[in-house]
Amino acid sequence: MEVVRARVGVVVPTYNEAATIGEALRRLAELPLPDLVVVVVDDGSPDGTADLAEQAGADWPDGRRVHVVRRTSKDGLGRAYVVGMQTALDLGCDIVVQMDADLSHPAEAVPRMVATLDAGAEVVIGSRYAEGGELDADWPWPRRLLSRGANLYVSVLLGLGLKDATAGFVAWRADTLGKVDLSTIRSNGYAFQVEMKWRARHLDARIREIPIVFSERAAGSSKMSMQVKLEGLALPWRLLLSKRRR
């Protein structure tokens, strides 16, 4: 596999991911990314996730670094990503990747995503629903139904033209991410993923989807609360209303 020379920042939000954070970081450390930066944004996990991330990062080879941002409370996925992405930009990353800590996103796909950016894309989505993409056979049918339904709902209302508009595995060119203006993002839960893609589409950014195999989380439980679901339902209408006002 060709070695990627760009500074790549992978942002990993965490809350009680002690069972998987070490393995997630090990997989990232094995990638052909000599100037890799991982930003772990921890929302005060009581299980010691932040400490484990720092311990794992201490063993990384020269040229690669793990930065742990410790927040004092559970403040939501979107806020964690905003902090982590801005940190990656401040660290001089050329590319910023969003990635879960629960091993559902395949770390080995990151170089492919980076290569797709190098080929001219500005945003690359690791897509479960693009041709060749797969869902883990162990993924329960209620979550499959929710995921498919959410994508259809968003696609019909917002016309994003994407197969996986709710995906959380996304790579951004730093200059494109800068144009999004992270300080103005208002969504917090999983609606954050949709709002970011909406912003990118309205910047006329070149968005590409590459297929991935999405695994069932290796440990822990989903953070999909009722509040998060309701925010996701309301978001497309809020975005459409804001566009009409402008």
Tab-separated table of N, CA, C and O in Angstrom, residues 4 6-9 33 93-98 109-126 169-177 200 205-210:
chain	number	residue	atom	x	y	z
A	4	VAL	N	0.941	7.500	2.449
A	4	VAL	CA	0.343	8.815	2.282
A	4	VAL	C	1.159	9.838	3.057
A	4	VAL	O	1.436	9.650	4.243
A	6	ALA	N	0.428	13.293	3.327
A	6	ALA	CA	-0.318	14.411	3.901
A	6	ALA	C	-0.470	14.227	5.412
A	6	ALA	O	-0.430	13.109	5.924
A	7	ARG	N	-0.615	15.345	6.122
A	7	ARG	CA	-0.923	15.248	7.550
A	7	ARG	C	-2.413	14.956	7.686
A	7	ARG	O	-3.255	15.767	7.311
A	8	VAL	N	-2.714	13.781	8.191
A	8	VAL	CA	-4.096	13.319	8.320
A	8	VAL	C	-4.487	13.338	9.787
A	8	VAL	O	-3.812	12.748	10.629
A	9	GLY	N	-5.580	14.015	10.080
A	9	GLY	CA	-6.104	14.046	11.439
A	9	GLY	C	-7.377	13.232	11.539
A	9	GLY	O	-8.327	13.482	10.802
A	33	LEU	N	0.390	5.959	7.242
A	33	LEU	CA	0.184	7.402	7.382
A	33	LEU	C	1.241	7.933	8.355
A	33	LEU	O	0.994	8.060	9.559
A	93	CYS	N	-3.542	19.945	10.131
A	93	CYS	CA	-3.900	18.777	9.322
A	93	CYS	C	-4.396	19.211	7.948
A	93	CYS	O	-5.162	20.169	7.818
A	94	ASP	N	-3.961	18.500	6.921
A	94	ASP	CA	-4.421	18.743	5.551
A	94	ASP	C	-5.751	18.057	5.283
A	94	ASP	O	-6.524	18.487	4.428
A	95	ILE	N	-6.000	16.965	6.004
A	95	ILE	CA	-7.199	16.148	5.850
A	95	ILE	C	-7.712	15.812	7.242
A	95	ILE	O	-6.921	15.502	8.144
A	96	VAL	N	-9.028	15.884	7.420
A	96	VAL	CA	-9.646	15.567	8.712
A	96	VAL	C	-10.686	14.472	8.490
A	96	VAL	O	-11.564	14.599	7.631
A	97	VAL	N	-10.577	13.407	9.272
A	97	VAL	CA	-11.461	12.245	9.139
A	97	VAL	C	-12.299	12.090	10.408
A	97	VAL	O	-11.764	12.142	11.519
A	98	GLN	N	-13.597	11.889	10.231
A	98	GLN	CA	-14.486	11.563	11.344
A	98	GLN	C	-14.578	10.050	11.461
A	98	GLN	O	-14.794	9.366	10.467
A	109	ALA	N	-9.882	1.574	5.669
A	109	ALA	CA	-10.469	2.352	4.574
A	109	ALA	C	-9.954	3.787	4.544
A	109	ALA	O	-10.141	4.483	3.541
A	110	VAL	N	-9.304	4.239	5.611
A	110	VAL	CA	-8.855	5.641	5.666
A	110	VAL	C	-7.903	5.982	4.519
A	110	VAL	O	-8.077	7.019	3.860
A	111	PRO	N	-6.874	5.178	4.221
A	111	PRO	CA	-6.017	5.523	3.079
A	111	PRO	C	-6.774	5.605	1.757
A	111	PRO	O	-6.449	6.446	0.907
A	112	ARG	N	-7.786	4.767	1.562
A	112	ARG	CA	-8.607	4.851	0.343
A	112	ARG	C	-9.365	6.170	0.289
A	112	ARG	O	-9.508	6.796	-0.771
A	113	MET	N	-9.857	6.598	1.432
A	113	MET	CA	-10.568	7.869	1.497
A	113	MET	C	-9.621	9.021	1.182
A	113	MET	O	-9.963	9.942	0.438
A	114	VAL	N	-8.424	8.952	1.736
A	114	VAL	CA	-7.424	9.993	1.480
A	114	VAL	C	-7.047	10.009	0.000
A	114	VAL	O	-6.922	11.075	-0.616
A	115	ALA	N	-6.876	8.835	-0.594
A	115	ALA	CA	-6.531	8.759	-2.013
A	115	ALA	C	-7.637	9.338	-2.885
A	115	ALA	O	-7.364	9.972	-3.920
A	116	THR	N	-8.889	9.157	-2.478
A	116	THR	CA	-10.013	9.721	-3.225
A	116	THR	C	-10.011	11.237	-3.140
A	116	THR	O	-10.342	11.934	-4.115
A	117	LEU	N	-9.621	11.777	-1.999
A	117	LEU	CA	-9.445	13.220	-1.880
A	117	LEU	C	-8.318	13.696	-2.789
A	117	LEU	O	-8.441	14.716	-3.486
A	118	ASP	N	-7.223	12.971	-2.804
A	118	ASP	CA	-6.086	13.336	-3.655
A	118	ASP	C	-6.469	13.319	-5.135
A	118	ASP	O	-5.893	14.055	-5.943
A	119	ALA	N	-7.457	12.492	-5.476
A	119	ALA	CA	-7.885	12.376	-6.875
A	119	ALA	C	-8.870	13.471	-7.282
A	119	ALA	O	-9.315	13.492	-8.430
A	120	GLY	N	-9.213	14.371	-6.343
A	120	GLY	CA	-10.047	15.510	-6.717
A	120	GLY	C	-11.286	15.728	-5.881
A	120	GLY	O	-11.932	16.780	-5.994
A	121	ALA	N	-11.662	14.766	-5.042
A	121	ALA	CA	-12.826	14.966	-4.186
A	121	ALA	C	-12.479	15.945	-3.067
A	121	ALA	O	-11.304	16.142	-2.720
A	122	GLU	N	-13.499	16.562	-2.516
A	122	GLU	CA	-13.310	17.464	-1.371
A	122	GLU	C	-13.888	16.885	-0.087
A	122	GLU	O	-13.471	17.255	1.012
A	123	VAL	N	-14.857	15.989	-0.239
A	123	VAL	CA	-15.451	15.264	0.887
A	123	VAL	C	-15.633	13.815	0.442
A	123	VAL	O	-16.117	13.565	-0.666
A	124	VAL	N	-15.232	12.876	1.288
A	124	VAL	CA	-15.378	11.454	0.959
A	124	VAL	C	-16.143	10.771	2.086
A	124	VAL	O	-15.759	10.875	3.258
A	125	ILE	N	-17.209	10.079	1.713
A	125	ILE	CA	-18.053	9.378	2.679
A	125	ILE	C	-17.760	7.885	2.607
A	125	ILE	O	-17.806	7.283	1.531
A	126	GLY	N	-17.447	7.284	3.742
A	126	GLY	CA	-17.371	5.836	3.839
A	126	GLY	C	-18.791	5.314	3.934
A	126	GLY	O	-19.428	5.405	4.986
A	169	PHE	N	-18.658	8.255	8.984
A	169	PHE	CA	-17.271	7.977	8.595
A	169	PHE	C	-16.990	8.835	7.365
A	169	PHE	O	-17.344	8.460	6.244
A	170	VAL	N	-16.370	10.001	7.569
A	170	VAL	CA	-16.252	11.008	6.515
A	170	VAL	C	-14.871	11.646	6.556
A	170	VAL	O	-14.346	11.938	7.641
A	171	ALA	N	-14.292	11.872	5.387
A	171	ALA	CA	-12.998	12.555	5.271
A	171	ALA	C	-13.194	13.881	4.553
A	171	ALA	O	-13.911	13.957	3.552
A	172	TRP	N	-12.536	14.908	5.067
A	172	TRP	CA	-12.678	16.262	4.551
A	172	TRP	C	-11.311	16.844	4.189
A	172	TRP	O	-10.339	16.665	4.940
A	173	ARG	N	-11.253	17.576	3.087
A	173	ARG	CA	-10.108	18.452	2.859
A	173	ARG	C	-10.188	19.579	3.876
A	173	ARG	O	-11.260	20.109	4.163
A	174	ALA	N	-9.049	19.984	4.406
A	174	ALA	CA	-9.046	21.012	5.445
A	174	ALA	C	-9.640	22.320	4.954
A	174	ALA	O	-10.381	22.996	5.683
A	175	ASP	N	-9.341	22.709	3.701
A	175	ASP	CA	-9.865	23.980	3.213
A	175	ASP	C	-11.380	23.932	3.052
A	175	ASP	O	-12.073	24.922	3.314
A	176	THR	N	-11.923	22.784	2.665
A	176	THR	CA	-13.370	22.637	2.564
A	176	THR	C	-14.013	22.692	3.936
A	176	THR	O	-15.040	23.356	4.139
A	177	LEU	N	-13.400	22.024	4.899
A	177	LEU	CA	-13.921	22.033	6.266
A	177	LEU	C	-13.910	23.454	6.825
A	177	LEU	O	-14.832	23.873	7.525
A	200	ALA	N	-21.784	21.078	3.005
A	200	ALA	CA	-20.845	20.759	1.924
A	200	ALA	C	-21.527	20.835	0.562
A	200	ALA	O	-20.966	21.370	-0.406
A	205	ALA	N	-19.272	21.523	-2.937
A	205	ALA	CA	-18.098	20.668	-2.743
A	205	ALA	C	-18.268	19.371	-3.522
A	205	ALA	O	-19.377	18.862	-3.677
A	206	ARG	N	-17.166	18.845	-4.015
A	206	ARG	CA	-17.183	17.567	-4.734
A	206	ARG	C	-17.215	16.437	-3.709
A	206	ARG	O	-16.215	16.174	-3.040
A	207	ILE	N	-18.377	15.793	-3.600
A	207	ILE	CA	-18.583	14.737	-2.614
A	207	ILE	C	-18.568	13.384	-3.313
A	207	ILE	O	-19.234	13.196	-4.332
A	208	ARG	N	-17.784	12.456	-2.771
A	208	ARG	CA	-17.725	11.100	-3.306
A	208	ARG	C	-18.065	10.104	-2.192
A	208	ARG	O	-17.764	10.339	-1.027
A	209	GLU	N	-18.666	8.990	-2.571
A	209	GLU	CA	-18.935	7.902	-1.631
A	209	GLU	C	-18.139	6.678	-2.043
A	209	GLU	O	-18.129	6.305	-3.218
A	210	ILE	N	-17.463	6.065	-1.080
A	210	ILE	CA	-16.765	4.810	-1.346
A	210	ILE	C	-17.366	3.732	-0.447
A	210	ILE	O	-17.768	4.017	0.690
